[in-house]
Short mmCIF file of C-alpha atoms in Angstrom, two decimals:
data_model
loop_
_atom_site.label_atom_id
_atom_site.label_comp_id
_atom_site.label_asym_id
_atom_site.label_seq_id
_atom_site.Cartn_x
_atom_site.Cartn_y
_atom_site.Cartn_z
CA UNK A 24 -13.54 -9.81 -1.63
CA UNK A 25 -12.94 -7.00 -4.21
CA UNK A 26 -10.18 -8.44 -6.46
CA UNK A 27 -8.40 -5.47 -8.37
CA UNK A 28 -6.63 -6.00 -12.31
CA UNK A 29 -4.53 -3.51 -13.61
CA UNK A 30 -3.53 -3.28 -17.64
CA UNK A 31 -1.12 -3.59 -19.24
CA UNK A 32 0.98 -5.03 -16.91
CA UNK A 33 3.98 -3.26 -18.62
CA UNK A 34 3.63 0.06 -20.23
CA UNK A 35 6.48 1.28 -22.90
CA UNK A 36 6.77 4.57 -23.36
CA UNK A 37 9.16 7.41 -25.02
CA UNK A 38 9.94 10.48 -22.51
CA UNK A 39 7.61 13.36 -23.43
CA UNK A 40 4.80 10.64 -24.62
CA UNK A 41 1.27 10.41 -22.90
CA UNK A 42 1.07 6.93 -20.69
CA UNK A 43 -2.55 5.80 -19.89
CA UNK A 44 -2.48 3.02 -17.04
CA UNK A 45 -6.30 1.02 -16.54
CA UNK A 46 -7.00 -0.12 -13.16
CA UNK A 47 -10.67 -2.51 -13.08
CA UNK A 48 -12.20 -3.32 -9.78
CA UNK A 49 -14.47 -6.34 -9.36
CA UNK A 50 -17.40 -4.82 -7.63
CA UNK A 51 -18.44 -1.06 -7.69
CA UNK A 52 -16.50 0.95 -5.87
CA UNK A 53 -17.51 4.65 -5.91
CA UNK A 54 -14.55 6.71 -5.88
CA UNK A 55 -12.72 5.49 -3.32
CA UNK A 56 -9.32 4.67 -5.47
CA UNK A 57 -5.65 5.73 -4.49
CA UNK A 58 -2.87 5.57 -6.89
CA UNK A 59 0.84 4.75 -5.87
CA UNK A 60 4.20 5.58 -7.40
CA UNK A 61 7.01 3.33 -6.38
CA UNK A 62 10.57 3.41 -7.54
CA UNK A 63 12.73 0.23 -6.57
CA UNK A 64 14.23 0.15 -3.15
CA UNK A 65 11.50 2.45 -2.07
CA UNK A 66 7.91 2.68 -0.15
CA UNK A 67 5.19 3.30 -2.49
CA UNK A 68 4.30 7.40 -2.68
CA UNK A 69 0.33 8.30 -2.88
CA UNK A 70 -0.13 9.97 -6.15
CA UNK A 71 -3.95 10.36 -6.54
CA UNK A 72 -6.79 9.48 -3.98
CA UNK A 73 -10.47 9.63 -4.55
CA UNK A 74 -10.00 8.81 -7.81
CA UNK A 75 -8.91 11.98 -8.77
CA UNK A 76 -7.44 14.53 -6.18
CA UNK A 77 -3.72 15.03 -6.65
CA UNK A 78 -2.03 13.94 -3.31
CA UNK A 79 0.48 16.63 -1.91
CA UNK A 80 3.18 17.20 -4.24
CA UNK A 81 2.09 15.58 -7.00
CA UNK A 82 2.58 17.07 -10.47
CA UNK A 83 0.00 18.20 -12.37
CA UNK A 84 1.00 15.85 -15.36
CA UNK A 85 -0.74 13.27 -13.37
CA UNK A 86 -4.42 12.89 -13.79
CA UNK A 87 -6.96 10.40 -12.48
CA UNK A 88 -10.52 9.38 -13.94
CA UNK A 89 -12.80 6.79 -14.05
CA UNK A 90 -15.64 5.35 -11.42
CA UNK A 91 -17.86 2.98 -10.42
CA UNK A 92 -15.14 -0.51 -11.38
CA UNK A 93 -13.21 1.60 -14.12
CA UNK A 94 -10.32 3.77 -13.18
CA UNK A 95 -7.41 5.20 -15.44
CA UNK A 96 -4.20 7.16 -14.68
CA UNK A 97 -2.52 9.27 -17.36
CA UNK A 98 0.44 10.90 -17.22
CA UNK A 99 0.90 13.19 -19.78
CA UNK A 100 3.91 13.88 -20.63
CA UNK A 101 6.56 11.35 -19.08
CA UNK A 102 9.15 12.37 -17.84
CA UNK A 103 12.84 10.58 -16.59
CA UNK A 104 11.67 10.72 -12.92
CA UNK A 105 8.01 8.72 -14.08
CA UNK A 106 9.44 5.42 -14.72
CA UNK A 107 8.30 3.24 -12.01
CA UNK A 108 5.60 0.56 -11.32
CA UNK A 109 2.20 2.42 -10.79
CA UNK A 110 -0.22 0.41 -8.25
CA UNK A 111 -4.25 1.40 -7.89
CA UNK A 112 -5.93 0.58 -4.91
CA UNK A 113 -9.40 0.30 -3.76
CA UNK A 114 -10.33 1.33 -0.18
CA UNK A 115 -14.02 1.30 -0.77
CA UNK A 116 -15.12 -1.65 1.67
CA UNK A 117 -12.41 -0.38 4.56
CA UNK A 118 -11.42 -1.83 6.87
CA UNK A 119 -10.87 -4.58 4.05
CA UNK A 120 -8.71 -3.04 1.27
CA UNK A 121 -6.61 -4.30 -1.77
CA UNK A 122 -4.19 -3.54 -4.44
CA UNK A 123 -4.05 -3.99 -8.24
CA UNK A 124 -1.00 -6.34 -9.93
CA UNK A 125 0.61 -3.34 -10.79
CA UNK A 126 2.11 -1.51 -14.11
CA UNK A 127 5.58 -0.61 -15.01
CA UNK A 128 5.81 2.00 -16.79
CA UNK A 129 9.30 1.44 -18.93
CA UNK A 130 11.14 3.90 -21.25
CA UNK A 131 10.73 2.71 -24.83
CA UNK B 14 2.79 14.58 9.29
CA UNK B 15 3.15 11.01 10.50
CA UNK B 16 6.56 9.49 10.32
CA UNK B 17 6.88 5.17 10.66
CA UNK B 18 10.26 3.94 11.46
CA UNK B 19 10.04 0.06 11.22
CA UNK B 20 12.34 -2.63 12.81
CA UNK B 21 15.33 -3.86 11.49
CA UNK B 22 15.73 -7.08 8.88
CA UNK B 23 15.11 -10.28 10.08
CA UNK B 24 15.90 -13.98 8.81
CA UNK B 25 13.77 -16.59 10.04
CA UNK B 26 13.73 -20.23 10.10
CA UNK B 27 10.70 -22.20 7.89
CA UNK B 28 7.56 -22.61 10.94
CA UNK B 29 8.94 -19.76 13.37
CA UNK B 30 7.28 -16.61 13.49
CA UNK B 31 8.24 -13.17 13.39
CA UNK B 32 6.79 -9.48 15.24
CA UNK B 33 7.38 -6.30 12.92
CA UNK B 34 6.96 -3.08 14.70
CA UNK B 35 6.35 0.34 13.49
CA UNK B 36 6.68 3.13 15.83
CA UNK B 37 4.98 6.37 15.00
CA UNK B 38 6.05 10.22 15.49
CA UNK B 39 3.88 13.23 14.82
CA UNK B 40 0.15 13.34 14.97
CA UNK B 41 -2.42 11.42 17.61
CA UNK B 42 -1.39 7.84 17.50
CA UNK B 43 -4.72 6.46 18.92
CA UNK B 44 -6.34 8.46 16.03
CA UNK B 45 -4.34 6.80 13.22
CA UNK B 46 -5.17 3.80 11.56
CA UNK B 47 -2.06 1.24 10.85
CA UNK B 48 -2.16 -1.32 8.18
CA UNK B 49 0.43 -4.16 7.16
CA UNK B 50 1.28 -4.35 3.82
CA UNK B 51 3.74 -6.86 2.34
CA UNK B 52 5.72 -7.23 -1.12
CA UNK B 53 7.29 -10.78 -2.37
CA UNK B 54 9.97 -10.17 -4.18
CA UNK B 55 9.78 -8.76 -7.66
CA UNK B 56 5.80 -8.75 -6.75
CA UNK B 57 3.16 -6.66 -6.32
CA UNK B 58 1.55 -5.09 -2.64
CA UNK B 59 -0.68 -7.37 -0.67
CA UNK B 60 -2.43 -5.89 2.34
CA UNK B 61 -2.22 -8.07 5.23
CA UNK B 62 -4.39 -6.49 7.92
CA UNK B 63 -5.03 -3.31 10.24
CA UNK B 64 -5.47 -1.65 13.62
CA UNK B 65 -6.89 1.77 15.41
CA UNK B 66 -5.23 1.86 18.22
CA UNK B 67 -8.29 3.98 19.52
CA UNK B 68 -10.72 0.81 19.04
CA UNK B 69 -7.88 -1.69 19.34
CA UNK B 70 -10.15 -4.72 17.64
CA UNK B 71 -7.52 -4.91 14.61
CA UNK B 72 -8.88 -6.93 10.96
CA UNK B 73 -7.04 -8.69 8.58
CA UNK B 74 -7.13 -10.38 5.01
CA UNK B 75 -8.60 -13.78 5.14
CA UNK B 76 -5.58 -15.35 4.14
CA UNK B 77 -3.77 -14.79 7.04
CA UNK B 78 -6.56 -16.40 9.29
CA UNK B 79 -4.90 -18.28 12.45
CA UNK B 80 -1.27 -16.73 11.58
CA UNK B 81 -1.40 -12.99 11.61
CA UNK B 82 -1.91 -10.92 15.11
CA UNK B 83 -1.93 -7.05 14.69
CA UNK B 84 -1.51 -5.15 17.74
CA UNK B 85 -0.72 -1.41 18.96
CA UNK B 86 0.82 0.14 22.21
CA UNK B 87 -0.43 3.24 22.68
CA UNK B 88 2.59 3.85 25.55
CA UNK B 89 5.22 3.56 22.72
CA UNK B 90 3.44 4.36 19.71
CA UNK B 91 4.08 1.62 18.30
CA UNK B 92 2.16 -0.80 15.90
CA UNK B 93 3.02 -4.50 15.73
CA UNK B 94 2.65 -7.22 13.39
CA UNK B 95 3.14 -10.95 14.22
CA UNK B 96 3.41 -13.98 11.49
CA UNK B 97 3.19 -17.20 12.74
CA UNK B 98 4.07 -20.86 10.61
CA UNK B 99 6.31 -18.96 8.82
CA UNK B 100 7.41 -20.14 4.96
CA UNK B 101 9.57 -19.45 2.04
CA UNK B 102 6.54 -17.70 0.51
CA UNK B 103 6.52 -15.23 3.90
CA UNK B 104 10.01 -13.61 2.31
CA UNK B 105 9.44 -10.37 1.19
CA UNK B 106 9.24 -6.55 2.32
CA UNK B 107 6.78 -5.99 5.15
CA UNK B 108 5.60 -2.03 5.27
CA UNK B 109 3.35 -0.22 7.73
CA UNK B 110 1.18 2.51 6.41
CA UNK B 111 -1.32 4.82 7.43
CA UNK B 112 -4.19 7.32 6.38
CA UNK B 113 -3.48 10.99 7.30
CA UNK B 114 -6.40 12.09 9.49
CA UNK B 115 -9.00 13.89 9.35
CA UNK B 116 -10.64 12.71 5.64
CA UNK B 117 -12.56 9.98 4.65
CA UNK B 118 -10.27 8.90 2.10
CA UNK B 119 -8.71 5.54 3.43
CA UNK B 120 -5.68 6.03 1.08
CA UNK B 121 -1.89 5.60 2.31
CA UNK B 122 0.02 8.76 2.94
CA UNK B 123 2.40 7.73 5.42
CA UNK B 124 4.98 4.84 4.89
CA UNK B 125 7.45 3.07 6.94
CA UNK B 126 11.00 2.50 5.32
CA UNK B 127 9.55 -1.56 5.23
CA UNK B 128 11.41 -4.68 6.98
CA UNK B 129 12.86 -7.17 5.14
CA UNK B 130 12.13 -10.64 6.31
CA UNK B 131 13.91 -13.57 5.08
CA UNK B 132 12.59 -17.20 5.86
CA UNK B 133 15.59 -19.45 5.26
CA UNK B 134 16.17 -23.24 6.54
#
């Protein structure tokens, strides 16, 4: 089982700052890592898949990197619609697949 | 474009069970794969299990062993989880999802709204 951490587990920021979320996977996982956006009351929204690839209307102020059991998502400049709790997930060994604790990212 | 409308709320008495559905619009549904994931309140995602409808031999987290059945009916579109032995620790949010087709990627695009399911004595 591929157990997935995510730091920190909240993430204070000031609009307009840079936000760097880490996301650490237990086993090597290629690139086969989704981030989610979700707001409260709300479904998660794909952000970023293979790592890296912007999912349909994402902005461009959000970035993916990383590979092998490292991952990061920046967002560059926050902005009032950003604050949310960010989840990564892994999908390498589908049909098994699982989720990081999660980050909030708060306004400071 | 795939759209999942779930079931409605349900509250459920401690060792009952409970059957989700998600019915899909848009797209092939024997070529989409469905997954279960849940959310405990104030917690993070935990995925629960999955189904192609075009295989039909669904998989789940190990967890769930001997409580969770994950099914699909092709006639309706519609995906189905089933919790048996139900507990307190079953309340939360229960969301299907789904890949969009035709990539490799086995990331989430497509969300249900999610069913709240309350176990309560």
């Amino acid at each position: 089982e591929i157990v997935m951490t995510q730091s920190p587990a909240t993430l204070s920021v000031s609009p307009g700052e840079r936000a760097t979320l880490s996301c650490r996977a237990s086993q090597h996982i290629g690139n086969n890592l989704a981030w989610y956006q979700q707001k409260p009351g709300q479904a998660p929204r794909l952000l970023i898949y293979g790592t890296s690839r912007r999912a349909t209307d994402t902005p461009g102020r959000f970035s993916g990197s990383g590979s092998g059991t490292e991952f990061t998502l920046t967002i560059s400049s926050l902005q009032s619609e950003d604050f949310a709790v960010y989840y990564c997930h892994q999908y390498n060994n589908w049909p098994s697949t699982a989720f990081g604790g999660g980050t909030k990212v708060e306004i400071k | 474009q795939v759209h999942l409308v779930q079931s409605g709320a349900e509250v459920k008495k401690p060792g009952s069970s409970v059957k989700v559905s998600c019915k899909a619009s848009g797209g092939t549904f024997t070529m989409h794969e469905f997954s279960w994931v849940r959310q405990a309140p104030g917690q993070g995602l935990e995925w629960m299990g999955g189904i192609i409808p075009m295989f039909g031999t669904p998989n789940h987290a190990q967890r769930f062993q001997g409580r969770i059945t994950i099914s699909a009916d092709e006639s309706t579109s519609t995906a189905y989880m089933e919790l048996t032995n139900l507990t307190s620790d079953d309340t939360a949010v229960y969301y299907c999802a789904s890949p969009a087709t035709g990539t490799t990627h086995r990331k989430f695009d497509y969300w249900g709204q999610g069913t709240l399911v309350t176990v309560s004595s």
